[in-house]
mmCIF file of C-alpha atoms and ligand atoms in Angstrom:
data_model
loop_
_atom_site.group_PDB
_atom_site.id
_atom_site.type_symbol
_atom_site.label_atom_id
_atom_site.label_comp_id
_atom_site.label_asym_id
_atom_site.label_seq_id
_atom_site.Cartn_x
_atom_site.Cartn_y
_atom_site.Cartn_z
ATOM 1 C CA MET A 1 111.767 97.663 31.481
ATOM 2 C CA LYS A 2 113.681 100.218 29.884
ATOM 3 C CA SER A 3 112.732 103.904 30.608
ATOM 4 C CA ILE A 4 114.082 107.218 29.817
ATOM 5 C CA VAL A 5 114.856 108.786 33.613
ATOM 6 C CA CYS A 6 115.156 112.374 34.480
ATOM 7 C CA GLN A 7 117.592 111.963 37.529
ATOM 8 C CA GLN A 8 117.198 116.003 38.211
ATOM 9 C CA PHE A 9 116.372 118.835 36.494
ATOM 10 C CA ALA A 10 119.397 119.282 33.831
ATOM 11 C CA PRO A 11 120.168 120.027 30.454
ATOM 12 C CA LEU A 12 118.751 117.401 27.458
ATOM 13 C CA ASN A 13 121.815 115.483 27.164
ATOM 14 C CA GLN A 14 121.667 114.475 30.734
ATOM 15 C CA LEU A 15 118.618 112.153 30.384
ATOM 16 C CA GLN A 16 119.513 108.497 30.262
ATOM 17 C CA LEU A 17 118.146 104.983 29.776
ATOM 18 C CA GLN A 18 117.911 102.894 32.234
ATOM 19 C CA GLU A 19 116.716 99.243 33.022
ATOM 20 C CA LEU A 20 113.870 99.639 35.857
ATOM 21 C CA PRO A 21 112.270 97.291 37.496
ATOM 22 C CA ASP A 22 108.545 96.238 36.019
ATOM 23 C CA PRO A 23 106.234 98.098 38.255
ATOM 24 C CA GLU A 24 103.033 96.469 40.148
ATOM 25 C CA LEU A 25 99.703 96.301 38.383
ATOM 26 C CA PRO A 26 97.395 97.295 41.032
ATOM 27 C CA ALA A 27 93.668 96.653 40.954
ATOM 28 C CA GLY A 28 91.783 98.431 38.348
ATOM 29 C CA TYR A 29 94.827 98.944 35.837
ATOM 30 C CA VAL A 30 96.234 97.511 32.908
ATOM 31 C CA ARG A 31 100.328 96.973 31.454
ATOM 32 C CA ILE A 32 100.493 98.032 28.397
ATOM 33 C CA ALA A 33 103.904 97.159 26.225
ATOM 34 C CA ILE A 34 104.443 100.345 24.336
ATOM 35 C CA THR A 35 104.772 100.866 20.726
ATOM 36 C CA ALA A 36 105.236 104.286 20.316
ATOM 37 C CA CYS A 37 105.286 107.824 22.509
ATOM 38 C CA GLY A 38 104.460 111.222 21.664
ATOM 39 C CA VAL A 39 107.810 113.935 21.949
ATOM 40 C CA ASN A 40 105.894 117.104 23.173
ATOM 41 C CA PHE A 41 107.808 120.950 23.830
ATOM 42 C CA VAL A 42 106.536 120.694 27.205
ATOM 43 C CA ASP A 43 108.629 117.296 27.658
ATOM 44 C CA ALA A 44 111.331 119.209 27.121
ATOM 45 C CA LEU A 45 110.499 121.859 29.074
ATOM 46 C CA MET A 46 109.818 119.722 31.975
ATOM 47 C CA VAL A 47 113.163 117.901 32.113
ATOM 48 C CA GLN A 48 114.848 120.927 32.262
ATOM 49 C CA GLY A 49 112.713 122.338 34.945
ATOM 50 C CA LYS A 50 111.453 125.074 32.901
ATOM 51 C CA TYR A 51 107.881 124.100 32.930
ATOM 52 C CA GLN A 52 105.325 125.575 35.567
ATOM 53 C CA ILE A 53 104.907 121.584 36.462
ATOM 54 C CA LYS A 54 107.951 120.609 38.171
ATOM 55 C CA PRO A 55 107.471 116.941 39.038
ATOM 56 C CA GLN A 56 109.491 115.463 41.779
ATOM 57 C CA THR A 57 112.671 113.871 40.616
ATOM 58 C CA PRO A 58 113.741 110.935 39.534
ATOM 59 C CA PHE A 59 110.312 110.668 37.036
ATOM 60 C CA VAL A 60 110.267 109.247 33.503
ATOM 61 C CA PRO A 61 108.853 111.966 30.757
ATOM 62 C CA GLY A 62 106.420 111.454 28.330
ATOM 63 C CA SER A 63 102.779 111.677 28.336
ATOM 64 C CA GLU A 64 101.198 110.491 25.048
ATOM 65 C CA ALA A 65 101.726 106.264 24.322
ATOM 66 C CA VAL A 66 100.036 103.847 22.280
ATOM 67 C CA GLY A 67 100.944 100.070 23.074
ATOM 68 C CA ARG A 68 99.156 96.802 23.469
ATOM 69 C CA ILE A 69 97.792 95.513 26.628
ATOM 70 C CA ILE A 70 99.669 92.883 28.101
ATOM 71 C CA GLU A 71 98.372 92.087 31.273
ATOM 72 C CA ILE A 72 95.035 93.012 33.084
ATOM 73 C CA ALA A 73 94.101 93.320 36.673
ATOM 74 C CA PRO A 74 91.077 90.625 37.930
ATOM 75 C CA ASP A 75 88.747 93.322 38.504
ATOM 76 C CA VAL A 76 88.743 95.291 35.022
ATOM 77 C CA ALA A 77 86.102 94.310 32.321
ATOM 78 C CA GLY A 78 85.747 95.318 28.741
ATOM 79 C CA LEU A 79 89.383 95.066 27.718
ATOM 80 C CA ASN A 80 91.522 92.168 26.558
ATOM 81 C CA ILE A 81 94.966 91.028 26.048
ATOM 82 C CA GLY A 82 96.455 92.184 22.578
ATOM 83 C CA ASP A 83 93.793 95.320 22.774
ATOM 84 C CA ARG A 84 95.512 98.521 20.811
ATOM 85 C CA VAL A 85 95.259 101.631 23.129
ATOM 86 C CA PHE A 86 96.448 105.159 23.762
ATOM 87 C CA ALA A 87 97.144 106.282 27.187
ATOM 88 C CA ASN A 88 97.569 109.883 28.680
ATOM 89 C CA LEU A 89 99.870 109.073 31.080
ATOM 90 C CA PHE A 90 103.269 110.002 32.828
ATOM 91 C CA GLY A 91 106.036 108.334 32.024
ATOM 92 C CA GLY A 92 105.681 107.153 28.183
ATOM 93 C CA PHE A 93 109.430 107.282 27.402
ATOM 94 C CA SER A 94 109.694 103.755 28.451
ATOM 95 C CA SER A 95 108.929 100.259 27.186
ATOM 96 C CA GLN A 96 106.200 99.772 29.479
ATOM 97 C CA ALA A 97 103.670 101.081 31.375
ATOM 98 C CA VAL A 98 100.912 100.252 34.154
ATOM 99 C CA VAL A 99 97.904 102.937 33.665
ATOM 100 C CA PRO A 100 94.492 103.088 35.126
ATOM 101 C CA ALA A 101 92.184 101.092 32.815
ATOM 102 C CA ARG A 102 89.453 104.220 32.508
ATOM 103 C CA ARG A 103 92.163 106.292 30.922
ATOM 104 C CA LEU A 104 92.757 104.073 28.197
ATOM 105 C CA THR A 105 91.285 105.013 24.824
ATOM 106 C CA ARG A 106 90.825 102.628 21.782
ATOM 107 C CA LEU A 107 91.836 103.958 18.530
ATOM 108 C CA PRO A 108 90.571 103.661 14.686
ATOM 109 C CA ASP A 109 92.428 101.351 12.615
ATOM 110 C CA ILE A 110 92.776 104.326 10.310
ATOM 111 C CA LEU A 111 95.875 105.830 12.515
ATOM 112 C CA SER A 112 99.455 104.091 12.593
ATOM 113 C CA ASP A 113 101.085 103.849 15.854
ATOM 114 C CA GLY A 114 103.062 106.703 15.465
ATOM 115 C CA GLN A 115 100.327 108.847 14.613
ATOM 116 C CA ALA A 116 97.892 107.862 17.339
ATOM 117 C CA ALA A 117 100.771 108.655 19.821
ATOM 118 C CA THR A 118 101.379 112.311 18.650
ATOM 119 C CA PHE A 119 98.367 113.809 17.836
ATOM 120 C CA MET A 120 96.063 113.937 20.737
ATOM 121 C CA GLN A 121 97.795 117.038 22.420
ATOM 122 C CA SER A 122 98.098 119.061 19.125
ATOM 123 C CA TYR A 123 94.722 118.247 18.126
ATOM 124 C CA LEU A 124 92.626 118.760 21.418
ATOM 125 C CA THR A 125 94.559 122.038 21.908
ATOM 126 C CA ALA A 126 93.637 123.320 18.302
ATOM 127 C CA TRP A 127 89.891 121.771 19.078
ATOM 128 C CA PHE A 128 89.693 123.255 22.557
ATOM 129 C CA ALA A 129 91.024 126.610 21.084
ATOM 130 C CA LEU A 130 89.059 127.293 18.315
ATOM 131 C CA VAL A 131 85.810 125.523 18.935
ATOM 132 C CA GLU A 132 85.116 126.288 22.656
ATOM 133 C CA ARG A 133 87.454 129.113 23.204
ATOM 134 C CA ALA A 134 87.149 131.351 19.871
ATOM 135 C CA GLN A 135 84.278 129.392 18.544
ATOM 136 C CA VAL A 136 85.406 130.410 15.195
ATOM 137 C CA GLU A 137 83.330 130.754 12.384
ATOM 138 C CA ALA A 138 83.727 129.228 8.798
ATOM 139 C CA ASP A 139 85.425 131.642 6.019
ATOM 140 C CA ARG A 140 86.776 133.644 8.742
ATOM 141 C CA CYS A 141 90.594 133.718 8.696
ATOM 142 C CA LEU A 142 93.314 132.890 10.864
ATOM 143 C CA LEU A 143 96.996 133.294 10.977
ATOM 144 C CA VAL A 144 98.602 130.306 12.754
ATOM 145 C CA LEU A 145 102.194 130.712 14.038
ATOM 146 C CA GLY A 146 104.609 127.688 14.100
ATOM 147 C CA ALA A 147 102.542 126.514 12.185
ATOM 148 C CA GLY A 148 104.788 123.504 10.553
ATOM 149 C CA SER A 149 104.673 121.294 13.724
ATOM 150 C CA GLY A 150 103.174 120.325 16.899
ATOM 151 C CA VAL A 151 100.036 122.285 18.116
ATOM 152 C CA GLY A 152 100.541 124.580 15.104
ATOM 153 C CA LEU A 153 100.042 122.029 12.763
ATOM 154 C CA GLY A 154 97.146 120.568 14.738
ATOM 155 C CA ALA A 155 95.571 123.720 14.248
ATOM 156 C CA VAL A 156 95.882 124.383 10.848
ATOM 157 C CA ASP A 157 94.387 120.877 10.409
ATOM 158 C CA VAL A 158 91.812 121.727 12.652
ATOM 159 C CA ALA A 159 90.933 125.000 11.349
ATOM 160 C CA GLN A 160 90.560 123.802 8.013
ATOM 161 C CA ALA A 161 88.215 120.948 8.704
ATOM 162 C CA LEU A 162 85.940 123.711 10.053
ATOM 163 C CA GLY A 163 85.927 125.714 7.306
ATOM 164 C CA VAL A 164 88.323 128.499 8.796
ATOM 165 C CA ARG A 165 90.587 130.052 5.991
ATOM 166 C CA VAL A 166 94.100 129.625 7.356
ATOM 167 C CA ILE A 167 97.656 131.403 6.668
ATOM 168 C CA ALA A 168 100.740 129.605 8.336
ATOM 169 C CA ALA A 169 103.893 131.098 9.279
ATOM 170 C CA ALA A 170 106.842 128.760 9.745
ATOM 171 C CA SER A 171 110.518 129.002 9.371
ATOM 172 C CA THR A 172 111.348 126.427 6.555
ATOM 173 C CA GLN A 173 110.141 125.811 3.138
ATOM 174 C CA GLU A 174 109.478 122.103 4.478
ATOM 175 C CA LYS A 175 107.068 123.211 7.099
ATOM 176 C CA ARG A 176 105.182 125.611 4.922
ATOM 177 C CA ASP A 177 104.501 122.918 2.635
ATOM 178 C CA LEU A 178 103.230 120.561 5.259
ATOM 179 C CA ALA A 179 101.111 123.134 6.466
ATOM 180 C CA ARG A 180 99.993 123.778 3.114
ATOM 181 C CA GLU A 181 99.113 120.301 2.582
ATOM 182 C CA ARG A 182 97.007 120.463 5.560
ATOM 183 C CA GLY A 183 94.628 123.106 3.976
ATOM 184 C CA ALA A 184 96.565 126.492 4.268
ATOM 185 C CA PHE A 185 95.577 128.775 1.464
ATOM 186 C CA ALA A 186 98.636 131.047 1.994
ATOM 187 C CA THR A 187 102.074 130.697 3.841
ATOM 188 C CA ILE A 188 104.618 133.248 5.340
ATOM 189 C CA ASP A 189 108.003 132.986 6.212
ATOM 190 C CA SER A 190 108.368 133.487 9.870
ATOM 191 C CA THR A 191 112.403 134.067 9.884
ATOM 192 C CA LEU A 192 111.431 137.625 8.106
ATOM 193 C CA PRO A 193 111.473 140.163 10.496
ATOM 194 C CA ALA A 194 108.106 140.515 12.627
ATOM 195 C CA ASN A 195 106.723 143.503 11.293
ATOM 196 C CA ASP A 196 107.074 141.997 7.706
ATOM 197 C CA VAL A 197 105.170 138.522 8.620
ATOM 198 C CA LYS A 198 102.559 141.091 10.379
ATOM 199 C CA GLU A 199 102.422 143.051 7.184
ATOM 200 C CA GLU A 200 102.073 140.036 5.209
ATOM 201 C CA ALA A 201 99.143 138.369 6.775
ATOM 202 C CA LYS A 202 97.536 142.103 6.511
ATOM 203 C CA ARG A 203 97.973 141.956 3.244
ATOM 204 C CA LEU A 204 97.064 138.073 2.378
ATOM 205 C CA SER A 205 94.068 137.986 4.321
ATOM 206 C CA GLY A 206 92.476 141.015 2.702
ATOM 207 C CA GLY A 207 93.407 143.803 5.378
ATOM 208 C CA GLY A 208 93.453 141.955 8.794
ATOM 209 C CA VAL A 209 92.644 138.707 10.080
ATOM 210 C CA ASP A 210 90.053 137.397 12.615
ATOM 211 C CA TYR A 211 92.067 135.344 14.600
ATOM 212 C CA LEU A 212 95.679 134.066 15.646
ATOM 213 C CA TYR A 213 96.760 131.006 16.887
ATOM 214 C CA ASP A 214 99.923 131.678 18.937
ATOM 215 C CA PRO A 215 102.615 128.888 19.993
ATOM 216 C CA VAL A 216 105.527 131.014 19.928
ATOM 217 C CA GLY A 217 105.138 134.249 21.410
ATOM 218 C CA GLY A 218 107.591 136.433 21.815
ATOM 219 C CA GLU A 219 108.227 139.374 19.648
ATOM 220 C CA LEU A 220 106.595 137.718 16.850
ATOM 221 C CA GLY A 221 103.272 137.212 18.686
ATOM 222 C CA GLU A 222 103.420 140.312 19.835
ATOM 223 C CA THR A 223 103.878 142.274 16.927
ATOM 224 C CA CYS A 224 101.393 139.813 14.921
ATOM 225 C CA LEU A 225 98.399 141.138 17.538
ATOM 226 C CA ARG A 226 98.687 144.117 15.374
ATOM 227 C CA ALA A 227 97.397 142.251 12.278
ATOM 228 C CA LEU A 228 93.830 141.376 13.823
ATOM 229 C CA THR A 229 91.065 142.881 12.671
ATOM 230 C CA ASP A 230 87.827 144.545 14.209
ATOM 231 C CA ASP A 231 86.734 141.980 16.976
ATOM 232 C CA GLY A 232 89.556 139.850 16.279
ATOM 233 C CA GLN A 233 90.956 137.100 18.753
ATOM 234 C CA TYR A 234 94.495 136.310 19.907
ATOM 235 C CA LEU A 235 94.730 133.087 21.474
ATOM 236 C CA VAL A 236 97.375 132.434 23.714
ATOM 237 C CA ILE A 237 98.890 129.030 23.379
ATOM 238 C CA GLY A 238 102.592 129.099 24.132
ATOM 239 C CA PHE A 239 105.391 130.582 24.693
ATOM 240 C CA VAL A 240 108.322 128.890 22.780
ATOM 241 C CA ALA A 241 110.224 132.202 22.024
ATOM 242 C CA GLY A 242 108.877 134.130 25.146
ATOM 243 C CA ILE A 243 106.068 135.528 27.064
ATOM 244 C CA PRO A 244 104.857 138.342 24.789
ATOM 245 C CA LYS A 245 104.081 141.604 26.237
ATOM 246 C CA LEU A 246 101.113 142.485 24.716
ATOM 247 C CA PRO A 247 100.355 145.924 24.456
ATOM 248 C CA ALA A 248 96.899 147.218 25.989
ATOM 249 C CA ASN A 249 96.507 150.077 23.872
ATOM 250 C CA GLN A 250 96.346 147.659 20.804
ATOM 251 C CA VAL A 251 93.854 144.821 22.538
ATOM 252 C CA LEU A 252 91.853 148.185 22.928
ATOM 253 C CA LEU A 253 91.856 149.296 19.524
ATOM 254 C CA ARG A 254 89.710 147.376 17.161
ATOM 255 C CA ASN A 255 87.570 146.035 20.053
ATOM 256 C CA ARG A 256 90.089 143.070 20.088
ATOM 257 C CA ARG A 257 89.961 140.101 22.727
ATOM 258 C CA VAL A 258 93.160 138.063 24.156
ATOM 259 C CA ILE A 259 91.607 134.618 24.925
ATOM 260 C CA GLY A 260 93.526 132.014 27.134
ATOM 261 C CA VAL A 261 93.940 128.521 25.959
ATOM 262 C CA ASP A 262 94.901 125.936 29.059
ATOM 263 C CA TRP A 263 93.916 122.616 27.443
ATOM 264 C CA GLY A 264 95.679 120.669 30.054
ATOM 265 C CA SER A 265 94.328 121.974 33.030
ATOM 266 C CA TRP A 266 90.641 121.924 31.417
ATOM 267 C CA SER A 267 90.696 118.552 30.325
ATOM 268 C CA GLY A 268 91.732 117.556 33.743
ATOM 269 C CA ARG A 269 88.599 119.136 35.409
ATOM 270 C CA ASN A 270 86.497 118.252 32.596
ATOM 271 C CA PRO A 271 87.263 114.607 31.905
ATOM 272 C CA GLU A 272 83.728 114.061 30.075
ATOM 273 C CA LEU A 273 83.875 116.831 28.096
ATOM 274 C CA ASN A 274 87.170 115.973 27.065
ATOM 275 C CA GLU A 275 86.270 112.755 26.197
ATOM 276 C CA ALA A 276 83.280 114.104 24.095
ATOM 277 C CA MET A 277 85.894 116.279 21.849
ATOM 278 C CA LEU A 278 87.907 113.774 21.546
ATOM 279 C CA GLN A 279 85.139 111.439 20.039
ATOM 280 C CA GLU A 280 84.508 114.468 17.769
ATOM 281 C CA VAL A 281 88.003 114.645 16.665
ATOM 282 C CA LEU A 282 88.401 111.068 16.041
ATOM 283 C CA ALA A 283 85.090 110.863 13.848
ATOM 284 C CA LEU A 284 86.480 113.611 11.913
ATOM 285 C CA ILE A 285 89.838 111.805 11.381
ATOM 286 C CA VAL A 286 88.062 108.700 10.369
ATOM 287 C CA ALA A 287 85.563 110.634 8.181
ATOM 288 C CA GLY A 288 89.126 111.752 6.198
ATOM 289 C CA LYS A 289 88.493 115.558 7.410
ATOM 290 C CA LEU A 290 91.306 115.460 9.734
ATOM 291 C CA HIS A 291 94.868 114.446 9.094
ATOM 292 C CA PRO A 292 97.494 113.520 11.497
ATOM 293 C CA VAL A 293 101.142 113.576 10.229
ATOM 294 C CA GLU A 294 103.183 110.379 10.177
ATOM 295 C CA PRO A 295 105.756 111.367 12.464
ATOM 296 C CA HIS A 296 109.503 111.141 12.515
ATOM 297 C CA THR A 297 110.490 108.214 14.876
ATOM 298 C CA TYR A 298 113.581 107.930 17.152
ATOM 299 C CA PRO A 299 114.733 104.895 19.023
ATOM 300 C CA LEU A 300 113.947 105.415 22.842
ATOM 301 C CA ALA A 301 117.477 105.487 23.703
ATOM 302 C CA LYS A 302 117.829 108.692 21.478
ATOM 303 C CA ALA A 303 114.832 110.404 23.578
ATOM 304 C CA SER A 304 117.555 113.480 24.311
ATOM 305 C CA GLN A 305 118.547 113.973 20.883
ATOM 306 C CA ALA A 306 114.614 113.810 19.919
ATOM 307 C CA LEU A 307 114.034 116.143 22.205
ATOM 308 C CA GLN A 308 117.213 118.513 21.112
ATOM 309 C CA ASP A 309 115.840 118.629 17.725
ATOM 310 C CA LEU A 310 112.362 119.830 18.628
ATOM 311 C CA GLU A 311 113.968 122.473 20.680
ATOM 312 C CA ASP A 312 116.431 123.681 17.623
ATOM 313 C CA ARG A 313 113.485 123.896 15.759
ATOM 314 C CA LYS A 314 114.583 120.451 13.052
ATOM 315 C CA ILE A 315 111.270 119.149 13.099
ATOM 316 C CA ALA A 316 108.261 119.477 10.542
ATOM 317 C CA GLY A 317 105.552 117.573 11.869
ATOM 318 C CA LYS A 318 105.822 115.448 15.313
ATOM 319 C CA ILE A 319 108.058 112.930 16.261
ATOM 320 C CA ALA A 320 107.531 109.445 18.000
ATOM 321 C CA LEU A 321 109.902 107.310 20.313
ATOM 322 C CA ILE A 322 110.077 103.890 19.708
ATOM 323 C CA PRO A 323 110.988 101.376 22.484
HETATM 324 N N1 NAP B 401 97.797 126.015 25.718
HETATM 325 C C1 NAP B 401 97.733 124.812 25.772
HETATM 326 O O1 NAP B 401 96.867 123.973 26.162
HETATM 327 C C2 NAP B 401 99.031 124.062 25.225
HETATM 328 C C3 NAP B 401 98.880 122.668 25.004
HETATM 329 C C4 NAP B 401 99.915 122.009 24.236
HETATM 330 C C5 NAP B 401 101.068 122.861 24.049
HETATM 331 N N2 NAP B 401 101.199 124.323 24.327
HETATM 332 C C6 NAP B 401 102.769 125.099 24.229
HETATM 333 O O2 NAP B 401 102.536 124.839 22.761
HETATM 334 C C7 NAP B 401 104.192 125.395 22.634
HETATM 335 C C8 NAP B 401 104.188 124.556 21.166
HETATM 336 O O3 NAP B 401 104.339 123.074 21.509
HETATM 337 P P1 NAP B 401 104.591 121.979 20.213
HETATM 338 O O4 NAP B 401 104.703 121.155 21.311
HETATM 339 O O5 NAP B 401 104.103 122.295 19.235
HETATM 340 O O6 NAP B 401 105.966 122.396 20.158
HETATM 341 P P2 NAP B 401 106.883 121.828 18.818
HETATM 342 O O7 NAP B 401 106.089 121.086 17.823
HETATM 343 O O8 NAP B 401 108.714 122.247 19.025
HETATM 344 O O9 NAP B 401 106.344 123.567 17.584
HETATM 345 C C9 NAP B 401 107.150 124.862 18.349
HETATM 346 C C10 NAP B 401 107.260 125.741 17.051
HETATM 347 O O10 NAP B 401 107.176 127.138 16.955
HETATM 348 C C11 NAP B 401 107.989 127.541 16.369
HETATM 349 N N3 NAP B 401 109.212 128.092 17.195
HETATM 350 C C12 NAP B 401 110.203 127.519 17.767
HETATM 351 N N4 NAP B 401 111.133 128.345 18.790
HETATM 352 C C13 NAP B 401 111.024 129.847 18.528
HETATM 353 C C14 NAP B 401 111.538 130.655 18.562
HETATM 354 N N5 NAP B 401 112.482 131.053 19.307
HETATM 355 N N6 NAP B 401 111.030 132.010 17.454
HETATM 356 C C15 NAP B 401 109.742 131.692 16.906
HETATM 357 N N7 NAP B 401 109.806 130.528 16.772
HETATM 358 C C16 NAP B 401 110.045 129.261 17.125
HETATM 359 C C17 NAP B 401 108.725 126.473 15.667
HETATM 360 O O11 NAP B 401 108.882 126.519 14.559
HETATM 361 P P3 NAP B 401 109.448 127.275 12.949
HETATM 362 O O12 NAP B 401 110.641 126.549 13.305
HETATM 363 O O13 NAP B 401 108.505 127.034 12.365
HETATM 364 O O14 NAP B 401 109.469 129.051 13.628
HETATM 365 C C18 NAP B 401 108.655 124.997 16.261
HETATM 366 O O15 NAP B 401 107.873 124.324 15.527
HETATM 367 C C19 NAP B 401 104.737 124.710 23.889
HETATM 368 O O16 NAP B 401 105.124 126.254 24.631
HETATM 369 C C20 NAP B 401 103.907 124.450 24.435
HETATM 370 O O17 NAP B 401 104.303 124.525 25.950
HETATM 371 C C21 NAP B 401 100.084 124.485 25.137
#
């Protein structure tokens, strides 16, 4: 099989496409021919050794793949050759994967392979953050940073489906348009000085936002905390621009709350709850109330370019690698 291999933590351009032997098929597993693999910011951090989880090298990155079943271990029931499945896995940047049958999800036909391979992390993080952690209420106002791609865009879509009013901050017109198409009622150019972004959010929301969804962090996240109104919630999602130093006085003022969101570890500890959440999200996709984007596609061999483009903030929406 063909795989992108991270030999050692190194710059993105060191990733190599290699021919590896097909893995054995243990009991309880199926083999899938991957048709699309989602690319996430976390993958870029992981191959450079910058993520909190550091896998043993060499390893094949990629955690979200869609494919067709091509082989089934004799003890596995209920699956057929040719079934289209989603796998949450380690090693998705590959033409093939061997995955435990219990970790597979069947997907509605309404999702293309590219959409199916790229919505899970973004949408389930957003659902976990907004529904489970913040318990958002309809008609309240949410400011989303990094709203034109990845988890930010997923949050815009999930929030509009929940009846929350969304202000989307993103760096390019293309990203802001995408967020508007997903239901944001207003957008802000996030390349403005952070203080201007905060003031614009306060103006657009009519005095202050109820929730802040922050996958960006850095100076922007730190400053936008001040856009929260009374009892407003700051949802800590990620730190693409650095870990913000949230001023405790600004949390005290107006009884604001800072809410940690770690969907990855929560879903690992609560697989049944996560599965129930996934089914709710899928039902809304089928009902036409959630709208995962059709991703940009790159050939598998261009994985390092795809990760570089993501890091360079060039991507509006999502990326899938096609083996
Ligand atoms: N908490 C959780 O459970 C969870 C789950 C999944 C992911 N995450 C985290 O969420 C973050 C985003 O992941 P993703 O896959 O959504 O990435 P992504 O698709 O690359 O989106 C990140 C966005 O952040 C903005 N950005 C990037 N660099 C920036 C900078 N220096 N200053 C300001 N904005 C910048 C960009 O938007 P603009 O160009 O519009 O600014 C970019 O589109 C990562 O830190 C990831 O680890 C957390």
